[in-house]
């Protein structure tokens, strides 16, 4: 279902200050905003008719705080006419059925187990563990100079049938692999 | 077990179990009703990714030993980032810290002394401030001092951020965290990938360079290495009005201001483990005829060597328990060469001082997010001062003035819990007990009540006590046995503070605090050179700071007004300015390519230890920075003391002069290349 949300803007009232830069923000709120942004830059190469739905589903695994922040951030927002449904999970469970999954685990073995559930499914995987993209994750968030940065593994995205826009790639701190 | 130890252990048990169990259950029931910054989340979701990438994460670590918003921290914190260090051309920790609201630095042409809240005692070698590098204590075990000038063992280019945590933090860190904590976090391997080379040069024959490498190895390993060298000829001549009319040796010290430092840094990270090694050695020529030495005589120099090795472990378990620990070994060596004319016959005799401190220890900390926003930290620490040796003798003579060898131990336990009392009211409560073999036990609390007035506005009421133990130098300055100053007791500070902090109108951050403190058993050097618990100090003051950022431009304005009195006598304390004003700014000249930055720090008049007044000064520094996004080059041109203001700093009682002249206008240039 990501197939049809290619690079459209979020339909929501834009705050008057939206065009201006804030000074600082709480980490969880900032991460939630990044996750929403990522959705705008990724599409499915061959949209699967089986995954069409009225809503975009996002799972946050292992990070209740981020789950709460994202639920607040998506309130009243629609992406290409569809609502965004956020599920907060303690343990990885049927992750292949979501459009985007954030894996909040720090341990590489837990990350690997969660990523294994998404293999072969068009699920955008985002994480923040050390070398998340090296483990086959697609977008790895990290802090640099107190700002959030991200690395992208385009090969992993390609293998899952997802295409990442060049705009997002140009903003990434590191890009691994090549887009077909 | 002596009664002190028994009491300590009982207290520890109470701390560990009591804080966890005795918390009101209502706090946990309210976990999910804690006010979330709804509008912040909603506002952010409306921004483009490009805009989001310019936003800094509000987090401080050192205030509670876990990451939290500065709004939630039970203290007032200012953070300087690697960007600030780079764009303002700060070359020493002292240069960076003197731009932080309320802080001031005094330089006696050997050491830089950090003052805050009106206390800038220049005989304490910074023993009332704790300086941490990646949570490792840098304060040594002889002077309990922190080196912050060219003698600081870490190159500032290695620093990711500097958190300045004001107020007492002994409830978390023990001794020395009296006036504040400077928590330095080094750059991660990811930020320093590849090779980088820096060369710099400037006025006073100053030159330096740094070579650094950062890279990955294996699947989980990273390595960072850095080596840097700095040298300065210093002022060819320094005029000291104290020696007017000219003394037999004149009133000008010639070629006695040289400075040179070498620093090495290595960080090896593998999975949950990290091994960090730091080495710094600085040699400074001394022009001030300190300790009654011969004025304008070659051969007065000091060296400070500081090194440590720290093996750290950090693991986050699936149940949100974060466990971290460290084992470390440290060494500090001070060596001084003092020229005297003992017989007043023109023959110079060299007196030498060699102080060596070695210590090692370990620490274990558990941090757990208990229920929703409840945060609990518990830790224990043990440190063995293996050597606290001080030796002083005359070269070419059998006279040894003193030759002391001591060792001691300290262990500590602490806990801190933060939870919501009501939907907008948060309580942080912490307690730490330290047990010293030499001074007995000492228990110190910190309590903070934090009221979230609006979405991103908080008011805090904080109470804390803090202590510092007498240093080995203060106790054994004149030797052991009968000469030892064994009656010295730890000094204790109790501080109450009200803080207001707010992010507003999208671009601005403001914070202010009113504080009142009382320092009992204040340790200072008397006119006979001996240290005593001389009396009490009482301080009151206000600090305020406002900062703003508009795209690539930034401005920070701050000031402090304070009054510190010493009892008995209600006297003004030396080096205690009533007023401090600071401003820092950065402005793009050619957007994306060329920036200008400037710092202004003004300090009011102060008294020296002889109660003579040292006038205030306003000093401006400016820089031009050329770089382009994605380009490996950066050029920085800087000028210090732009308006060539003639000013002096207060020195300690051992420096016989009323004040020590500071540098006039100097220039510097730096080139950084990454490849």
mmCIF file of N, CA and C in Angstrom, chain B residues 374-490:
data_model
loop_
_atom_site.group_PDB
_atom_site.id
_atom_site.type_symbol
_atom_site.label_atom_id
_atom_site.label_comp_id
_atom_site.label_asym_id
_atom_site.label_seq_id
_atom_site.Cartn_x
_atom_site.Cartn_y
_atom_site.Cartn_z
ATOM 1 N N UNK B 374 8.592 6.700 34.967
ATOM 2 C CA UNK B 374 9.396 6.580 36.180
ATOM 3 C C UNK B 374 10.804 6.133 35.835
ATOM 4 N N UNK B 375 11.774 6.840 36.384
ATOM 5 C CA UNK B 375 13.168 6.513 36.090
ATOM 6 C C UNK B 375 13.874 6.238 37.408
ATOM 7 N N UNK B 376 14.616 5.156 37.464
ATOM 8 C CA UNK B 376 15.309 4.797 38.690
ATOM 9 C C UNK B 376 16.769 4.489 38.379
ATOM 10 N N UNK B 377 17.647 5.079 39.153
ATOM 11 C CA UNK B 377 19.081 4.842 38.976
ATOM 12 C C UNK B 377 19.660 4.398 40.303
ATOM 13 N N UNK B 378 20.468 3.362 40.252
ATOM 14 C CA UNK B 378 21.151 2.949 41.477
ATOM 15 C C UNK B 378 22.587 2.602 41.103
ATOM 16 N N UNK B 379 23.518 2.960 41.957
ATOM 17 C CA UNK B 379 24.907 2.715 41.603
ATOM 18 C C UNK B 379 25.801 2.573 42.804
ATOM 19 N N UNK B 380 26.959 2.033 42.546
ATOM 20 C CA UNK B 380 27.968 1.896 43.584
ATOM 21 C C UNK B 380 29.337 2.139 42.982
ATOM 22 N N UNK B 381 30.254 2.596 43.815
ATOM 23 C CA UNK B 381 31.552 2.998 43.308
ATOM 24 C C UNK B 381 32.612 2.685 44.342
ATOM 25 N N UNK B 382 33.777 2.333 43.888
ATOM 26 C CA UNK B 382 34.887 2.089 44.799
ATOM 27 C C UNK B 382 36.150 2.631 44.152
ATOM 28 N N UNK B 383 36.958 3.301 44.950
ATOM 29 C CA UNK B 383 38.179 3.892 44.402
ATOM 30 C C UNK B 383 39.304 3.719 45.414
ATOM 31 N N UNK B 384 40.428 3.239 44.939
ATOM 32 C CA UNK B 384 41.593 3.072 45.820
ATOM 33 C C UNK B 384 42.662 4.063 45.391
ATOM 34 N N UNK B 385 42.994 4.969 46.285
ATOM 35 C CA UNK B 385 44.085 5.906 46.010
ATOM 36 C C UNK B 385 45.385 5.198 46.373
ATOM 37 N N UNK B 386 46.018 4.616 45.377
ATOM 38 C CA UNK B 386 47.177 3.770 45.625
ATOM 39 C C UNK B 386 48.403 4.587 46.022
ATOM 40 N N UNK B 387 48.521 5.749 45.397
ATOM 41 C CA UNK B 387 49.637 6.642 45.731
ATOM 42 C C UNK B 387 49.121 8.061 45.818
ATOM 43 N N UNK B 388 49.490 8.744 46.899
ATOM 44 C CA UNK B 388 49.233 10.181 47.025
ATOM 45 C C UNK B 388 50.528 10.764 47.596
ATOM 46 N N UNK B 389 51.528 10.813 46.720
ATOM 47 C CA UNK B 389 52.883 11.128 47.165
ATOM 48 C C UNK B 389 53.256 12.572 46.820
ATOM 49 N N UNK B 390 53.864 13.243 47.798
ATOM 50 C CA UNK B 390 54.343 14.600 47.561
ATOM 51 C C UNK B 390 55.768 14.700 48.077
ATOM 52 N N UNK B 391 56.623 15.219 47.217
ATOM 53 C CA UNK B 391 58.036 15.297 47.610
ATOM 54 C C UNK B 391 58.583 16.651 47.190
ATOM 55 N N UNK B 392 59.371 17.256 48.051
ATOM 56 C CA UNK B 392 59.958 18.552 47.744
ATOM 57 C C UNK B 392 61.380 18.581 48.284
ATOM 58 N N UNK B 393 62.315 18.999 47.435
ATOM 59 C CA UNK B 393 63.720 19.001 47.865
ATOM 60 C C UNK B 393 64.494 20.058 47.084
ATOM 61 N N UNK B 394 65.685 20.361 47.570
ATOM 62 C CA UNK B 394 66.567 21.293 46.873
ATOM 63 C C UNK B 394 67.602 20.507 46.081
ATOM 64 N N UNK B 395 67.781 20.913 44.826
ATOM 65 C CA UNK B 395 68.744 20.222 43.974
ATOM 66 C C UNK B 395 70.159 20.562 44.447
ATOM 67 N N UNK B 396 70.999 19.564 44.465
ATOM 68 C CA UNK B 396 72.383 19.782 44.867
ATOM 69 C C UNK B 396 72.553 19.895 46.367
ATOM 70 N N UNK B 397 71.517 19.520 47.095
ATOM 71 C CA UNK B 397 71.640 19.583 48.551
ATOM 72 C C UNK B 397 70.948 18.360 49.122
ATOM 73 N N UNK B 398 71.251 18.042 50.346
ATOM 74 C CA UNK B 398 70.617 16.880 50.967
ATOM 75 C C UNK B 398 69.278 17.249 51.600
ATOM 76 N N UNK B 399 68.921 18.535 51.471
ATOM 77 C CA UNK B 399 67.719 18.986 52.158
ATOM 78 C C UNK B 399 66.467 18.488 51.435
ATOM 79 N N UNK B 400 65.699 17.662 52.120
ATOM 80 C CA UNK B 400 64.387 17.267 51.615
ATOM 81 C C UNK B 400 63.353 17.967 52.495
ATOM 82 N N UNK B 401 62.560 18.818 51.885
ATOM 83 C CA UNK B 401 61.591 19.595 52.664
ATOM 84 C C UNK B 401 60.472 18.695 53.171
ATOM 85 N N UNK B 402 59.980 17.846 52.301
ATOM 86 C CA UNK B 402 59.033 16.826 52.739
ATOM 87 C C UNK B 402 58.991 15.699 51.720
ATOM 88 N N UNK B 403 58.629 14.537 52.195
ATOM 89 C CA UNK B 403 58.577 13.351 51.338
ATOM 90 C C UNK B 403 57.479 12.451 51.898
ATOM 91 N N UNK B 404 56.271 12.725 51.454
ATOM 92 C CA UNK B 404 55.097 12.047 52.028
ATOM 93 C C UNK B 404 54.552 10.975 51.102
ATOM 94 N N UNK B 405 54.157 9.904 51.687
ATOM 95 C CA UNK B 405 53.539 8.826 50.916
ATOM 96 C C UNK B 405 52.246 8.445 51.627
ATOM 97 N N UNK B 406 51.172 8.537 50.929
ATOM 98 C CA UNK B 406 49.892 8.195 51.544
ATOM 99 C C UNK B 406 49.062 7.365 50.575
ATOM 100 N N UNK B 407 48.088 6.708 51.117
ATOM 101 C CA UNK B 407 47.084 6.044 50.287
ATOM 102 C C UNK B 407 45.786 6.006 51.063
ATOM 103 N N UNK B 408 44.700 5.889 50.356
ATOM 104 C CA UNK B 408 43.397 5.899 51.020
ATOM 105 C C UNK B 408 42.368 5.210 50.118
ATOM 106 N N UNK B 409 41.196 4.985 50.651
ATOM 107 C CA UNK B 409 40.122 4.337 49.885
ATOM 108 C C UNK B 409 38.833 5.112 50.062
ATOM 109 N N UNK B 410 37.965 4.965 49.113
ATOM 110 C CA UNK B 410 36.615 5.515 49.246
ATOM 111 C C UNK B 410 35.647 4.570 48.532
ATOM 112 N N UNK B 411 34.516 4.351 49.151
ATOM 113 C CA UNK B 411 33.452 3.647 48.445
ATOM 114 C C UNK B 411 32.144 4.408 48.611
ATOM 115 N N UNK B 412 31.236 4.189 47.725
ATOM 116 C CA UNK B 412 29.996 4.963 47.753
ATOM 117 C C UNK B 412 28.847 4.174 47.156
ATOM 118 N N UNK B 413 27.650 4.476 47.639
ATOM 119 C CA UNK B 413 26.426 3.940 47.019
ATOM 120 C C UNK B 413 25.460 5.103 46.826
ATOM 121 N N UNK B 414 24.654 5.017 45.806
ATOM 122 C CA UNK B 414 23.712 6.097 45.557
ATOM 123 C C UNK B 414 22.500 5.592 44.788
ATOM 124 N N UNK B 415 21.433 6.360 44.882
ATOM 125 C CA UNK B 415 20.222 6.021 44.140
ATOM 126 C C UNK B 415 19.457 7.299 43.848
ATOM 127 N N UNK B 416 18.768 7.310 42.734
ATOM 128 C CA UNK B 416 17.910 8.459 42.419
ATOM 129 C C UNK B 416 16.655 7.939 41.728
ATOM 130 N N UNK B 417 15.530 8.494 42.110
ATOM 131 C CA UNK B 417 14.270 8.094 41.484
ATOM 132 C C UNK B 417 13.544 9.350 41.022
ATOM 133 N N UNK B 418 12.945 9.262 39.856
ATOM 134 C CA UNK B 418 12.149 10.386 39.351
ATOM 135 C C UNK B 418 10.782 9.848 38.966
ATOM 136 N N UNK B 419 9.748 10.461 39.469
ATOM 137 C CA UNK B 419 8.393 9.965 39.181
ATOM 138 C C UNK B 419 7.406 11.122 39.259
ATOM 139 N N UNK B 420 6.202 10.896 38.720
ATOM 140 C CA UNK B 420 5.190 11.950 38.705
ATOM 141 C C UNK B 420 4.343 11.886 39.970
ATOM 142 N N UNK B 421 4.272 13.022 40.680
ATOM 143 C CA UNK B 421 3.399 13.115 41.850
ATOM 144 C C UNK B 421 1.969 13.374 41.418
ATOM 145 N N UNK B 422 1.837 14.153 40.385
ATOM 146 C CA UNK B 422 0.543 14.518 39.820
ATOM 147 C C UNK B 422 0.783 14.726 38.327
ATOM 148 N N UNK B 423 -0.268 14.873 37.535
ATOM 149 C CA UNK B 423 -0.065 14.949 36.083
ATOM 150 C C UNK B 423 0.985 15.958 35.626
ATOM 151 N N UNK B 424 1.154 17.065 36.283
ATOM 152 C CA UNK B 424 2.141 18.028 35.825
ATOM 153 C C UNK B 424 3.263 18.280 36.834
ATOM 154 N N UNK B 425 3.339 17.408 37.801
ATOM 155 C CA UNK B 425 4.286 17.631 38.888
ATOM 156 C C UNK B 425 5.183 16.407 39.058
ATOM 157 N N UNK B 426 6.470 16.620 38.888
ATOM 158 C CA UNK B 426 7.423 15.519 38.919
ATOM 159 C C UNK B 426 8.404 15.719 40.066
ATOM 160 N N UNK B 427 8.723 14.619 40.726
ATOM 161 C CA UNK B 427 9.663 14.689 41.839
ATOM 162 C C UNK B 427 10.895 13.842 41.521
ATOM 163 N N UNK B 428 12.049 14.424 41.745
ATOM 164 C CA UNK B 428 13.298 13.683 41.630
ATOM 165 C C UNK B 428 13.940 13.681 43.006
ATOM 166 N N UNK B 429 14.282 12.509 43.496
ATOM 167 C CA UNK B 429 14.903 12.431 44.813
ATOM 168 C C UNK B 429 16.093 11.487 44.738
ATOM 169 N N UNK B 430 17.229 11.958 45.208
ATOM 170 C CA UNK B 430 18.440 11.144 45.162
ATOM 171 C C UNK B 430 19.237 11.286 46.440
ATOM 172 N N UNK B 431 20.031 10.251 46.723
ATOM 173 C CA UNK B 431 20.824 10.250 47.950
ATOM 174 C C UNK B 431 22.094 9.448 47.680
ATOM 175 N N UNK B 432 23.209 9.959 48.195
ATOM 176 C CA UNK B 432 24.448 9.205 48.033
ATOM 177 C C UNK B 432 25.233 9.229 49.333
ATOM 178 N N UNK B 433 25.824 8.087 49.639
ATOM 179 C CA UNK B 433 26.703 8.018 50.808
ATOM 180 C C UNK B 433 28.106 7.663 50.357
ATOM 181 N N UNK B 434 29.070 8.476 50.795
ATOM 182 C CA UNK B 434 30.476 8.213 50.505
ATOM 183 C C UNK B 434 31.177 7.881 51.815
ATOM 184 N N UNK B 435 32.031 6.885 51.796
ATOM 185 C CA UNK B 435 32.797 6.541 53.002
ATOM 186 C C UNK B 435 34.281 6.621 52.665
ATOM 187 N N UNK B 436 34.970 7.543 53.329
ATOM 188 C CA UNK B 436 36.403 7.733 53.123
ATOM 189 C C UNK B 436 37.165 7.142 54.297
ATOM 190 N N UNK B 437 38.236 6.439 54.026
ATOM 191 C CA UNK B 437 39.042 5.918 55.129
ATOM 192 C C UNK B 437 39.645 7.071 55.923
ATOM 193 N N UNK B 438 39.915 8.169 55.248
ATOM 194 C CA UNK B 438 40.581 9.278 55.931
ATOM 195 C C UNK B 438 39.614 10.244 56.618
ATOM 196 N N UNK B 439 38.401 10.367 56.120
ATOM 197 C CA UNK B 439 37.504 11.415 56.635
ATOM 198 C C UNK B 439 36.154 10.894 57.123
ATOM 199 N N UNK B 440 35.930 9.590 57.039
ATOM 200 C CA UNK B 440 34.655 9.048 57.498
ATOM 201 C C UNK B 440 33.570 9.156 56.442
ATOM 202 N N UNK B 441 32.331 9.059 56.897
ATOM 203 C CA UNK B 441 31.204 9.025 55.969
ATOM 204 C C UNK B 441 30.585 10.382 55.735
ATOM 205 N N UNK B 442 29.904 10.490 54.609
ATOM 206 C CA UNK B 442 29.246 11.742 54.260
ATOM 207 C C UNK B 442 28.048 11.412 53.366
ATOM 208 N N UNK B 443 26.866 11.875 53.768
ATOM 209 C CA UNK B 443 25.657 11.548 53.012
ATOM 210 C C UNK B 443 25.027 12.825 52.483
ATOM 211 N N UNK B 444 24.660 12.810 51.220
ATOM 212 C CA UNK B 444 24.142 14.043 50.602
ATOM 213 C C UNK B 444 22.937 13.760 49.702
ATOM 214 N N UNK B 445 21.873 14.532 49.906
ATOM 215 C CA UNK B 445 20.671 14.343 49.096
ATOM 216 C C UNK B 445 20.542 15.416 48.004
ATOM 217 N N UNK B 446 19.693 15.150 47.055
ATOM 218 C CA UNK B 446 19.230 16.183 46.126
ATOM 219 C C UNK B 446 17.762 15.890 45.832
ATOM 220 N N UNK B 447 16.963 16.913 45.986
ATOM 221 C CA UNK B 447 15.527 16.758 45.727
ATOM 222 C C UNK B 447 15.107 17.856 44.766
ATOM 223 N N UNK B 448 14.375 17.482 43.747
ATOM 224 C CA UNK B 448 13.892 18.470 42.785
ATOM 225 C C UNK B 448 12.405 18.283 42.544
ATOM 226 N N UNK B 449 11.672 19.369 42.602
ATOM 227 C CA UNK B 449 10.233 19.335 42.315
ATOM 228 C C UNK B 449 10.054 20.095 41.006
ATOM 229 N N UNK B 450 9.561 19.412 39.992
ATOM 230 C CA UNK B 450 9.527 20.011 38.661
ATOM 231 C C UNK B 450 8.081 20.122 38.189
ATOM 232 N N UNK B 451 7.666 21.335 37.968
ATOM 233 C CA UNK B 451 6.275 21.606 37.612
ATOM 234 C C UNK B 451 6.228 22.005 36.137
ATOM 235 N N UNK B 452 5.554 21.199 35.326
ATOM 236 C CA UNK B 452 5.410 21.513 33.901
ATOM 237 C C UNK B 452 4.283 22.509 33.756
ATOM 238 N N UNK B 453 4.662 23.758 33.749
ATOM 239 C CA UNK B 453 3.695 24.843 33.744
ATOM 240 C C UNK B 453 2.910 24.859 32.435
ATOM 241 N N UNK B 454 3.645 24.776 31.334
ATOM 242 C CA UNK B 454 3.047 24.716 30.003
ATOM 243 C C UNK B 454 3.729 23.572 29.266
ATOM 244 N N UNK B 455 3.374 23.433 28.000
ATOM 245 C CA UNK B 455 3.925 22.350 27.198
ATOM 246 C C UNK B 455 5.445 22.268 27.319
ATOM 247 N N UNK B 456 6.152 23.366 27.100
ATOM 248 C CA UNK B 456 7.610 23.324 27.138
ATOM 249 C C UNK B 456 8.155 24.408 28.060
ATOM 250 N N UNK B 457 7.497 24.527 29.173
ATOM 251 C CA UNK B 457 7.918 25.492 30.182
ATOM 252 C C UNK B 457 7.857 24.812 31.540
ATOM 253 N N UNK B 458 8.961 24.851 32.269
ATOM 254 C CA UNK B 458 8.929 24.237 33.598
ATOM 255 C C UNK B 458 9.471 25.196 34.658
ATOM 256 N N UNK B 459 8.975 24.992 35.867
ATOM 257 C CA UNK B 459 9.511 25.664 37.034
ATOM 258 C C UNK B 459 10.054 24.561 37.944
ATOM 259 N N UNK B 460 11.201 24.793 38.535
ATOM 260 C CA UNK B 460 11.809 23.757 39.380
ATOM 261 C C UNK B 460 12.198 24.350 40.722
ATOM 262 N N UNK B 461 11.955 23.579 41.743
ATOM 263 C CA UNK B 461 12.470 23.921 43.070
ATOM 264 C C UNK B 461 13.450 22.817 43.444
ATOM 265 N N UNK B 462 14.674 23.207 43.767
ATOM 266 C CA UNK B 462 15.722 22.203 43.972
ATOM 267 C C UNK B 462 16.434 22.474 45.292
ATOM 268 N N UNK B 463 16.658 21.403 46.031
ATOM 269 C CA UNK B 463 17.508 21.511 47.208
ATOM 270 C C UNK B 463 18.555 20.403 47.127
ATOM 271 N N UNK B 464 19.781 20.737 47.443
ATOM 272 C CA UNK B 464 20.809 19.704 47.440
ATOM 273 C C UNK B 464 21.954 20.084 48.344
ATOM 274 N N UNK B 465 22.647 19.075 48.822
ATOM 275 C CA UNK B 465 23.868 19.386 49.549
ATOM 276 C C UNK B 465 25.022 18.682 48.850
ATOM 277 N N UNK B 466 26.202 19.232 49.060
ATOM 278 C CA UNK B 466 27.373 18.707 48.369
ATOM 279 C C UNK B 466 28.587 18.893 49.258
ATOM 280 N N UNK B 467 29.638 18.157 48.932
ATOM 281 C CA UNK B 467 30.831 18.264 49.772
ATOM 282 C C UNK B 467 32.080 18.082 48.945
ATOM 283 N N UNK B 468 33.172 18.516 49.533
ATOM 284 C CA UNK B 468 34.465 18.113 48.998
ATOM 285 C C UNK B 468 35.356 17.784 50.176
ATOM 286 N N UNK B 469 36.129 16.720 50.023
ATOM 287 C CA UNK B 469 37.034 16.344 51.110
ATOM 288 C C UNK B 469 38.290 17.210 51.011
ATOM 289 N N UNK B 470 38.969 17.430 52.140
ATOM 290 C CA UNK B 470 40.243 18.153 52.066
ATOM 291 C C UNK B 470 41.198 17.393 51.143
ATOM 292 N N UNK B 471 41.949 18.105 50.372
ATOM 293 C CA UNK B 471 42.838 17.418 49.427
ATOM 294 C C UNK B 471 44.108 16.983 50.143
ATOM 295 N N UNK B 472 44.771 16.039 49.550
ATOM 296 C CA UNK B 472 46.033 15.550 50.097
ATOM 297 C C UNK B 472 47.017 16.712 50.216
ATOM 298 N N UNK B 473 46.977 17.612 49.242
ATOM 299 C CA UNK B 473 47.843 18.798 49.239
ATOM 300 C C UNK B 473 47.525 19.687 50.441
ATOM 301 N N UNK B 474 46.235 19.874 50.706
ATOM 302 C CA UNK B 474 45.848 20.751 51.814
ATOM 303 C C UNK B 474 46.230 20.154 53.180
ATOM 304 N N UNK B 475 46.166 18.817 53.264
ATOM 305 C CA UNK B 475 46.458 18.164 54.541
ATOM 306 C C UNK B 475 47.965 18.027 54.768
ATOM 307 N N UNK B 476 48.675 17.621 53.717
ATOM 308 C CA UNK B 476 50.100 17.279 53.905
ATOM 309 C C UNK B 476 51.048 18.277 53.259
ATOM 310 N N UNK B 477 50.563 19.507 53.040
ATOM 311 C CA UNK B 477 51.388 20.524 52.382
ATOM 312 C C UNK B 477 52.717 20.714 53.105
ATOM 313 N N UNK B 478 52.681 20.688 54.420
ATOM 314 C CA UNK B 478 53.916 20.909 55.194
ATOM 315 C C UNK B 478 54.471 19.612 55.775
ATOM 316 N N UNK B 479 54.026 18.497 55.258
ATOM 317 C CA UNK B 479 54.598 17.237 55.696
ATOM 318 C C UNK B 479 53.640 16.402 56.535
ATOM 319 N N UNK B 480 54.145 15.230 56.954
ATOM 320 C CA UNK B 480 53.324 14.293 57.724
ATOM 321 C C UNK B 480 53.524 14.519 59.224
ATOM 322 N N UNK B 481 53.005 13.587 59.975
ATOM 323 C CA UNK B 481 53.197 13.626 61.428
ATOM 324 C C UNK B 481 52.617 14.890 62.024
ATOM 325 N N UNK B 482 53.391 15.541 62.858
ATOM 326 C CA UNK B 482 52.909 16.746 63.524
ATOM 327 C C UNK B 482 52.643 17.877 62.527
ATOM 328 N N UNK B 483 53.363 17.833 61.422
ATOM 329 C CA UNK B 483 53.211 18.918 60.439
ATOM 330 C C UNK B 483 51.901 18.787 59.660
ATOM 331 N N UNK B 484 51.316 17.602 59.676
ATOM 332 C CA UNK B 484 50.102 17.382 58.874
ATOM 333 C C UNK B 484 48.921 18.149 59.472
ATOM 334 N N UNK B 485 48.088 18.567 58.565
ATOM 335 C CA UNK B 485 46.936 19.375 58.927
ATOM 336 C C UNK B 485 45.741 18.447 59.144
ATOM 337 N N UNK B 486 45.869 17.528 60.106
ATOM 338 C CA UNK B 486 44.869 16.460 60.225
ATOM 339 C C UNK B 486 43.540 16.922 60.808
ATOM 340 N N UNK B 487 43.457 18.175 61.234
ATOM 341 C CA UNK B 487 42.180 18.643 61.776
ATOM 342 C C UNK B 487 41.224 19.105 60.677
ATOM 343 N N UNK B 488 41.711 19.150 59.439
ATOM 344 C CA UNK B 488 40.835 19.610 58.347
ATOM 345 C C UNK B 488 39.651 18.674 58.175
ATOM 346 N N UNK B 489 38.481 19.264 58.044
ATOM 347 C CA UNK B 489 37.255 18.491 57.830
ATOM 348 C C UNK B 489 36.733 18.741 56.417
ATOM 349 N N UNK B 490 35.910 17.826 55.899
ATOM 350 C CA UNK B 490 35.279 18.086 54.604
ATOM 351 C C UNK B 490 34.431 19.354 54.669
#
